[in-house]
mmCIF file with all atom_site columns, C-alpha atoms in Angstrom:
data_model
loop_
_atom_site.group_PDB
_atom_site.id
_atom_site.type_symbol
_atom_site.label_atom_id
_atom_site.label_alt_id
_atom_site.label_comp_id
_atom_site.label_asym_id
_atom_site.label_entity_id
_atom_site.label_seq_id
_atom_site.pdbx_PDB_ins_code
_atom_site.Cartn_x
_atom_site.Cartn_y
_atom_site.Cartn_z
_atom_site.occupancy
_atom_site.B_iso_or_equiv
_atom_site.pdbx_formal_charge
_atom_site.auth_seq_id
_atom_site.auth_comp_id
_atom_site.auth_asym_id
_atom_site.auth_atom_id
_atom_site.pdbx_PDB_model_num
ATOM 1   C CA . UNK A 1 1   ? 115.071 -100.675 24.913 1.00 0.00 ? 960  UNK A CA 1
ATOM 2   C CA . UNK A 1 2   ? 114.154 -98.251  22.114 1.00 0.00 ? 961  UNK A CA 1
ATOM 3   C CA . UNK A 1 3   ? 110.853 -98.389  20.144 1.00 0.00 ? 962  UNK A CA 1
ATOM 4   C CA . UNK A 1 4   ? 111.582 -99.424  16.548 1.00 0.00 ? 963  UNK A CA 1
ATOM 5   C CA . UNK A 1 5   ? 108.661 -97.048  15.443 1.00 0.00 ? 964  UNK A CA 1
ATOM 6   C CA . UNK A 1 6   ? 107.478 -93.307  15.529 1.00 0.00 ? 965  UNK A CA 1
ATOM 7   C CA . UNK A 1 7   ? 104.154 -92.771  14.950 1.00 0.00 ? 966  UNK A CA 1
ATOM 8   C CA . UNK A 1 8   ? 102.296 -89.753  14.432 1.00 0.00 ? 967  UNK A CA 1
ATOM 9   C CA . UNK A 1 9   ? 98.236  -89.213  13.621 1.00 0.00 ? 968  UNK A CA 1
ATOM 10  C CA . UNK A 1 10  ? 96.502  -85.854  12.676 1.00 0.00 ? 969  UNK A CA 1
ATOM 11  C CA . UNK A 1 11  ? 93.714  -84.638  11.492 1.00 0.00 ? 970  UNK A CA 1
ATOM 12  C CA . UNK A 1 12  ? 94.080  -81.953  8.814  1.00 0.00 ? 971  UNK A CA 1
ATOM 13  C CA . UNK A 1 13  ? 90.727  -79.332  8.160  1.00 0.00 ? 972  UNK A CA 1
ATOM 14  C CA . UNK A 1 14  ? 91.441  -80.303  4.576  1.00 0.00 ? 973  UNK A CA 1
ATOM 15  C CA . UNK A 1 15  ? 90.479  -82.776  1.196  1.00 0.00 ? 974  UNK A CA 1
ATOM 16  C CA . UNK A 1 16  ? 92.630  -85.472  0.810  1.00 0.00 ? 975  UNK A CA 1
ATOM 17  C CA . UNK A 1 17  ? 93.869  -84.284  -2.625 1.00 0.00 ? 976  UNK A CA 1
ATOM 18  C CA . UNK A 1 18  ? 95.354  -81.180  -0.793 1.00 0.00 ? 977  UNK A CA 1
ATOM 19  C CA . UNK A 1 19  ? 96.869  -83.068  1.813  1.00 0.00 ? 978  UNK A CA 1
ATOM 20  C CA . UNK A 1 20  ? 98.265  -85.276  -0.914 1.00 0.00 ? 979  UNK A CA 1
ATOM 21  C CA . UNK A 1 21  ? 100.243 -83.401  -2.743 1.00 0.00 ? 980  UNK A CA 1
ATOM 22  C CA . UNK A 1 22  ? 101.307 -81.189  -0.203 1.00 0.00 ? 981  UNK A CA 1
ATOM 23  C CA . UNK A 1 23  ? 103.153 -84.433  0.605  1.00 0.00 ? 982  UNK A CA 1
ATOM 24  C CA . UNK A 1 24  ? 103.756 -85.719  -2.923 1.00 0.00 ? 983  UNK A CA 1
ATOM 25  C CA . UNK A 1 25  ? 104.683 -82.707  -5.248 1.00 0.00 ? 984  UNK A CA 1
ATOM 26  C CA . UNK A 1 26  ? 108.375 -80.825  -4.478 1.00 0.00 ? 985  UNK A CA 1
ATOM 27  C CA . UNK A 1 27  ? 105.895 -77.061  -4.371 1.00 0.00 ? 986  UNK A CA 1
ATOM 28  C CA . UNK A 1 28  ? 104.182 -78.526  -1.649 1.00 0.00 ? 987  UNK A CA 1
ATOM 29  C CA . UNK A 1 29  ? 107.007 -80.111  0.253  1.00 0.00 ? 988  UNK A CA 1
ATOM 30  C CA . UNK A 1 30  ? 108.831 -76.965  0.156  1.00 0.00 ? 989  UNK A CA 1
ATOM 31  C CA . UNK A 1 31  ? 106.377 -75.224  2.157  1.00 0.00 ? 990  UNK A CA 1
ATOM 32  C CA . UNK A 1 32  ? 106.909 -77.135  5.124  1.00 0.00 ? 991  UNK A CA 1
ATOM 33  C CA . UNK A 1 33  ? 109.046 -79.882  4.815  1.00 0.00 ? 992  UNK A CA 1
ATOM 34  C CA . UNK A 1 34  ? 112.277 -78.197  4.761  1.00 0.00 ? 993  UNK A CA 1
ATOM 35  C CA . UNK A 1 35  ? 113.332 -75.071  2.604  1.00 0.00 ? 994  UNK A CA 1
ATOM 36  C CA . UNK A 1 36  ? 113.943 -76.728  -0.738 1.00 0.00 ? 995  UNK A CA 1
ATOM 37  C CA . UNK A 1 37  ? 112.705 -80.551  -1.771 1.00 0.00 ? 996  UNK A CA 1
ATOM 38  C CA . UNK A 1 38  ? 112.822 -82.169  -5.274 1.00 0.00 ? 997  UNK A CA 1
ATOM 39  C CA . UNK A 1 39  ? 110.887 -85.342  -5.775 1.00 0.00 ? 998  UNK A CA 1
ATOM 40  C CA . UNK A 1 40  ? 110.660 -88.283  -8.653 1.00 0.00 ? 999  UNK A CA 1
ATOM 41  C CA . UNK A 1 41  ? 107.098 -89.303  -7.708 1.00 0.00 ? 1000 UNK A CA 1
ATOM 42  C CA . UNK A 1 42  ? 107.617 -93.151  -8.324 1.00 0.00 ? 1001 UNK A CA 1
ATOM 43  C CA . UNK A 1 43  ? 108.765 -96.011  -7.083 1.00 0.00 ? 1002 UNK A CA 1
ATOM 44  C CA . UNK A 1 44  ? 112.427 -96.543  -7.060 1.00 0.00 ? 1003 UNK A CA 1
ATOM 45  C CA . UNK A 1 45  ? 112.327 -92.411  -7.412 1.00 0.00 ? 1004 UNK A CA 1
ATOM 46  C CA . UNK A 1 46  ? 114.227 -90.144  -5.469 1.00 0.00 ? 1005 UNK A CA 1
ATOM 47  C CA . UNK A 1 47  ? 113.980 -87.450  -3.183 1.00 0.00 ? 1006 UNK A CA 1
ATOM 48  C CA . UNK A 1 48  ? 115.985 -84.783  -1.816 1.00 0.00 ? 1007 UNK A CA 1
ATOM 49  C CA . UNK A 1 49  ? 115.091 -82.395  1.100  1.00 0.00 ? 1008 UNK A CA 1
ATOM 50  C CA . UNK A 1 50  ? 117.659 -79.862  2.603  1.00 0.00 ? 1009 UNK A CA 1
ATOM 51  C CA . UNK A 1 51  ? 116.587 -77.359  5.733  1.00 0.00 ? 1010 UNK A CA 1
ATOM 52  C CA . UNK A 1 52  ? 118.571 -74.236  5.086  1.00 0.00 ? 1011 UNK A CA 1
ATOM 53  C CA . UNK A 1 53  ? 117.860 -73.460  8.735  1.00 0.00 ? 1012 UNK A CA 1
ATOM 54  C CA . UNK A 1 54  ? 119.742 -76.645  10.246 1.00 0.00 ? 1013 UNK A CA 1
ATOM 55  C CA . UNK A 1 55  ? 122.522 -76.823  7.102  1.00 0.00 ? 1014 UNK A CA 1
ATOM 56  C CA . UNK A 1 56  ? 121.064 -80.624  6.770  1.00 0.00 ? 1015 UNK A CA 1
ATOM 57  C CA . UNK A 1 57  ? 120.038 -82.662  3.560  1.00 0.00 ? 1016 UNK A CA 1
ATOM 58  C CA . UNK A 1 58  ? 118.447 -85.940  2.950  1.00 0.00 ? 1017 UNK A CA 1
ATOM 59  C CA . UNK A 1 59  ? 117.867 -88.108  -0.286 1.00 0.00 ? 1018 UNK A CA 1
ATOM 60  C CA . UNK A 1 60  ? 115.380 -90.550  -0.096 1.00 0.00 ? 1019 UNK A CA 1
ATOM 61  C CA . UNK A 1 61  ? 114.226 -93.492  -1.940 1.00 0.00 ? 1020 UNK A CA 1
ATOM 62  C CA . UNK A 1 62  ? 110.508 -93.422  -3.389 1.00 0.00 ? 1021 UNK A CA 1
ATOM 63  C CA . UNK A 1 63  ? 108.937 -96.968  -2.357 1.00 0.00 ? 1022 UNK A CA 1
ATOM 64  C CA . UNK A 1 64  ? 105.332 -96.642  -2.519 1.00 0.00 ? 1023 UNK A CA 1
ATOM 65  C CA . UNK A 1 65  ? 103.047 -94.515  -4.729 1.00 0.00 ? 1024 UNK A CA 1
ATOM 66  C CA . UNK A 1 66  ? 99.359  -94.867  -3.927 1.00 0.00 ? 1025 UNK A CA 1
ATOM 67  C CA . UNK A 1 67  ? 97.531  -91.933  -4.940 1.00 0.00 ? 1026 UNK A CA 1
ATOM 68  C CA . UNK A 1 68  ? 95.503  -89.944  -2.964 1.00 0.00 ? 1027 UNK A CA 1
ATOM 69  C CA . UNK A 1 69  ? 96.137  -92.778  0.366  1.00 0.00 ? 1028 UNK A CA 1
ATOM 70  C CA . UNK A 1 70  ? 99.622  -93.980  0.902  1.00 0.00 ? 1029 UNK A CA 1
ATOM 71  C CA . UNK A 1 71  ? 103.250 -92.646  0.239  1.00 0.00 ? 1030 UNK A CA 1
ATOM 72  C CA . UNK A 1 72  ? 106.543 -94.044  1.370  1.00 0.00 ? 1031 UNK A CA 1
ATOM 73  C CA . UNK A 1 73  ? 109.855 -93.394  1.450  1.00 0.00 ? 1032 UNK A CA 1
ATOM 74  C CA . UNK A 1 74  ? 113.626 -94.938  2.836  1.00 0.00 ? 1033 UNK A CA 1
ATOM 75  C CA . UNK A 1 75  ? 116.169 -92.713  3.906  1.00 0.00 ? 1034 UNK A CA 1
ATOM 76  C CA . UNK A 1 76  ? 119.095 -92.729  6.235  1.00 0.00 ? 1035 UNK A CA 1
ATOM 77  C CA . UNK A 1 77  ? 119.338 -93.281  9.518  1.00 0.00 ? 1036 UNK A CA 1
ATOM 78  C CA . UNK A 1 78  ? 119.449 -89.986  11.370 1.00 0.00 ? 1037 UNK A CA 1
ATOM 79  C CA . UNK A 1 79  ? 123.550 -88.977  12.752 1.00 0.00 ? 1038 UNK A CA 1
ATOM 80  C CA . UNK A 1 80  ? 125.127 -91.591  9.766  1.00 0.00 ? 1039 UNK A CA 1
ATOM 81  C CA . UNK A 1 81  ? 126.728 -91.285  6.762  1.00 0.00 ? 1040 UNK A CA 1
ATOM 82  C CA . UNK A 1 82  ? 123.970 -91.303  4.403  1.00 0.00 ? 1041 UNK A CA 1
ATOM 83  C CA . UNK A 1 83  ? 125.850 -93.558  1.417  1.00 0.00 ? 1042 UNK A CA 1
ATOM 84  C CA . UNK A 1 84  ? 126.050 -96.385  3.746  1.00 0.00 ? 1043 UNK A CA 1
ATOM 85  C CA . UNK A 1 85  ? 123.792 -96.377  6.594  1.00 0.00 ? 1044 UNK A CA 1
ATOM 86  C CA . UNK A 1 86  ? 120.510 -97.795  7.515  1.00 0.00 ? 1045 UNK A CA 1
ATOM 87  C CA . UNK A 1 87  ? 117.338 -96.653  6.320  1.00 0.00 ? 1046 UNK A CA 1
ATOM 88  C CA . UNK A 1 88  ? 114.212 -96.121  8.189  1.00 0.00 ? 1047 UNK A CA 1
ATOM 89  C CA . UNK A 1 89  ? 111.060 -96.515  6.206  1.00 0.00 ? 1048 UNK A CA 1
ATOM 90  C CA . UNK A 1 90  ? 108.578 -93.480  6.419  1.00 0.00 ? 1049 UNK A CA 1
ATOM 91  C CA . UNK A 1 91  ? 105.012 -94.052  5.298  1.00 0.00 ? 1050 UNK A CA 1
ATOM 92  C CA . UNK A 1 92  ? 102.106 -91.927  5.337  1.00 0.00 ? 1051 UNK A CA 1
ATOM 93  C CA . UNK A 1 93  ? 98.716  -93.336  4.938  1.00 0.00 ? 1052 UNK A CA 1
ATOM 94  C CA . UNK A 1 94  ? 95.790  -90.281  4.484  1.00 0.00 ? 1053 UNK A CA 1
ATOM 95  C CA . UNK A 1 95  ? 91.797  -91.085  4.787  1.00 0.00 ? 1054 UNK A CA 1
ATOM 96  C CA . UNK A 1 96  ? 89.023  -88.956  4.457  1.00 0.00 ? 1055 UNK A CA 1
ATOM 97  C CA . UNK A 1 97  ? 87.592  -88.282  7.472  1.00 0.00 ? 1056 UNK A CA 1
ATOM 98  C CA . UNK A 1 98  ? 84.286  -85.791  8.129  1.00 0.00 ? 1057 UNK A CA 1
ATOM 99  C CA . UNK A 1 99  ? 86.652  -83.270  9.371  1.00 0.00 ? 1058 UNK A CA 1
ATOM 100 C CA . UNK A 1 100 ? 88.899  -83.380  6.522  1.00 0.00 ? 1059 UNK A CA 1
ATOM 101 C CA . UNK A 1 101 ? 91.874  -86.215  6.370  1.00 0.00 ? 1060 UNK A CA 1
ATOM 102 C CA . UNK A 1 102 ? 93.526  -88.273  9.043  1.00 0.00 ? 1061 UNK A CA 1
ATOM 103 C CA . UNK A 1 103 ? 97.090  -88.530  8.476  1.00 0.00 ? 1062 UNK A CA 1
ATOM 104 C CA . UNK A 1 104 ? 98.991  -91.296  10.041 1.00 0.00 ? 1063 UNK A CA 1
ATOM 105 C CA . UNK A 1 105 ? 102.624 -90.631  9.799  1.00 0.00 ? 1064 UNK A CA 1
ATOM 106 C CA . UNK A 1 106 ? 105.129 -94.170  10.453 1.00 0.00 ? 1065 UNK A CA 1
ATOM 107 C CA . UNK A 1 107 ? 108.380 -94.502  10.951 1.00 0.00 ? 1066 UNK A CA 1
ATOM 108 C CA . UNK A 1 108 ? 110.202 -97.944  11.324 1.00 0.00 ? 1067 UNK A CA 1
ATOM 109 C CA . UNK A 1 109 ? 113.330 -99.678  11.318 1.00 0.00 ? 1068 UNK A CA 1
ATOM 110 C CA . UNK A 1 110 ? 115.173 -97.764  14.416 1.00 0.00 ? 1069 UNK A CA 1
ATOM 111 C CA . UNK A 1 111 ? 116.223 -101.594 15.795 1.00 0.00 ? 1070 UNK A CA 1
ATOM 112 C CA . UNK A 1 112 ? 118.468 -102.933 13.270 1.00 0.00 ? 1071 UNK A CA 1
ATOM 113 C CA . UNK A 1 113 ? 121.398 -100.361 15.084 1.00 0.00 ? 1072 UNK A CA 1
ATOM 114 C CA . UNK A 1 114 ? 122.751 -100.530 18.478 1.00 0.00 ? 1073 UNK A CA 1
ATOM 115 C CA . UNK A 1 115 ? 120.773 -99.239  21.449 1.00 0.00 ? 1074 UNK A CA 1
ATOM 116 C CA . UNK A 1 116 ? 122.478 -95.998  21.874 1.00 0.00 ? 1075 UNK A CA 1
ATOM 117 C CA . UNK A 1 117 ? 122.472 -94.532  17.798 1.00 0.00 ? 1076 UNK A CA 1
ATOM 118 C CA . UNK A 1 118 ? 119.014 -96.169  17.741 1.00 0.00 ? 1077 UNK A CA 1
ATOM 119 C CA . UNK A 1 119 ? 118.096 -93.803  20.974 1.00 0.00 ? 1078 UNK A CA 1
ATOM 120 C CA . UNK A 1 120 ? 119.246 -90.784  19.474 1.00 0.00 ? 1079 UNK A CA 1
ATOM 121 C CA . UNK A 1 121 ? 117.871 -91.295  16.008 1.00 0.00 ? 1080 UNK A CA 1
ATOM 122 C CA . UNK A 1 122 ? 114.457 -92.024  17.268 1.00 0.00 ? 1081 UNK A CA 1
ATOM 123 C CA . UNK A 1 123 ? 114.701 -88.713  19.518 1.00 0.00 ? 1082 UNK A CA 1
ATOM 124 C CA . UNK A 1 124 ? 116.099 -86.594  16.543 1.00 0.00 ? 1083 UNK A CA 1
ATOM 125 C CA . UNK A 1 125 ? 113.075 -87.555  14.260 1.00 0.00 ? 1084 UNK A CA 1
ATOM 126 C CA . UNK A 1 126 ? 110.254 -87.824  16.942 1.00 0.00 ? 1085 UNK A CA 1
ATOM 127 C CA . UNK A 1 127 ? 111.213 -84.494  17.663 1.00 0.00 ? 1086 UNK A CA 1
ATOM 128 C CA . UNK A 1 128 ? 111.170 -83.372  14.124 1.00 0.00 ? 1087 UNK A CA 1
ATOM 129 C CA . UNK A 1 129 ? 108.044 -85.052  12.660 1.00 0.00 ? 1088 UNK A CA 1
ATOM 130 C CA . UNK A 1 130 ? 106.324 -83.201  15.928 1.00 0.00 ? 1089 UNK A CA 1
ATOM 131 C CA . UNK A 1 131 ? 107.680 -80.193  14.564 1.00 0.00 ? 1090 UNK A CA 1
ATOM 132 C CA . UNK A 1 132 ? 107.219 -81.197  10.362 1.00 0.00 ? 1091 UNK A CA 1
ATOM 133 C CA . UNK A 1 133 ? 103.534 -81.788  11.354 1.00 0.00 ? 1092 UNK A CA 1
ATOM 134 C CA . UNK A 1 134 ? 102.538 -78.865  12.815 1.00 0.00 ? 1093 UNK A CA 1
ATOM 135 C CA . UNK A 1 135 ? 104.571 -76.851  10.215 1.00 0.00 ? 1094 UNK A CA 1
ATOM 136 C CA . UNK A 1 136 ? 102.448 -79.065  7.615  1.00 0.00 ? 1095 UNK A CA 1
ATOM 137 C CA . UNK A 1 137 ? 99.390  -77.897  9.624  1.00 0.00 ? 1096 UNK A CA 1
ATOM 138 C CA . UNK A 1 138 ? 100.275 -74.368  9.612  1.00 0.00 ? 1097 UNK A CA 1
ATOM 139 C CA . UNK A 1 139 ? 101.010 -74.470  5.503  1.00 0.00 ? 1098 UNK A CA 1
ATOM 140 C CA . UNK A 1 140 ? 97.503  -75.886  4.823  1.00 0.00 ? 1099 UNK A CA 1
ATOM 141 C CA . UNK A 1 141 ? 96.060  -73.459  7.027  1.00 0.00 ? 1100 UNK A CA 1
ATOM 142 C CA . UNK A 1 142 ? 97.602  -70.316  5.551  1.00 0.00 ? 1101 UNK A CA 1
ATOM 143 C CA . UNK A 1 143 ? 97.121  -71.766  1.209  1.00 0.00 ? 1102 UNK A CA 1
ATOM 144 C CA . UNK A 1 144 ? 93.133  -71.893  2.872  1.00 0.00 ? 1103 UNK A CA 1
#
């Protein structure tokens, strides 16, 4: 059996606005997730992220815009073509904590493919938010 969700929470030593559009504008995407990212901040927007490093790209599919406290996003299924394959939703809720902001990273919707792609897409990305986290981290620490 494989989890159908990978979730992630941190604590970031920073305001919420800061956090937020680290994770909302394409400058501060760019500085940690992935090399280059363009975004249509909307609804029914897109995205596109590409990691020089790995010679990988995504496009995603804005779905929720809820400024400075939630931001979501559908993309493909890690390992599948992405014009036809199924999309895991990716939502990040932020709120203001005395510390700074508590980020709560979720992705869902590993079930609705067989056991063994569902395996290996949940291990590709829970590997690579752990690593997209503390990269986000590291960026907020070093624009301080």
């Amino acid at each position: 059996m494989v989890s159908d969700t990978i979730e992630r929470v941190v604590v970031l030593r920073h305001p919420i606005e800061r956090v937020w559009a680290t994770l909302t504008t394409a400058e501060g995407l760019s500085g940690w997730f992935g090399s280059v990212a363009e975004i249509d901040l909307r609804p029914g927007g897109r995205a596109f992220f590409r990691w020089d490093d790995l010679g990988d790209e995504s496009t995603a599919t804005i779905t929720v815009v809820d400024p400075p406290y939630r931001f979501a996003f559908r993309w493909a299924m890690e390992g599948l073509p992405q014009d036809s394959a199924p999309q895991t939703l990716v939502e990040f809720t932020l709120e203001p904590v005395a510390e700074g902001t508590r980020l709560r990273l979720v992705e869902s919707g590993f079930a609705q493919v067989a056991v063994d792609m569902a395996r290996s897409a949940h291990k590709t990305n829970s590997q690579g938010w752990d690593a997209e986290l503390a990269d986000l981290e590291a960026y907020l620490d070093a624009a301080t």
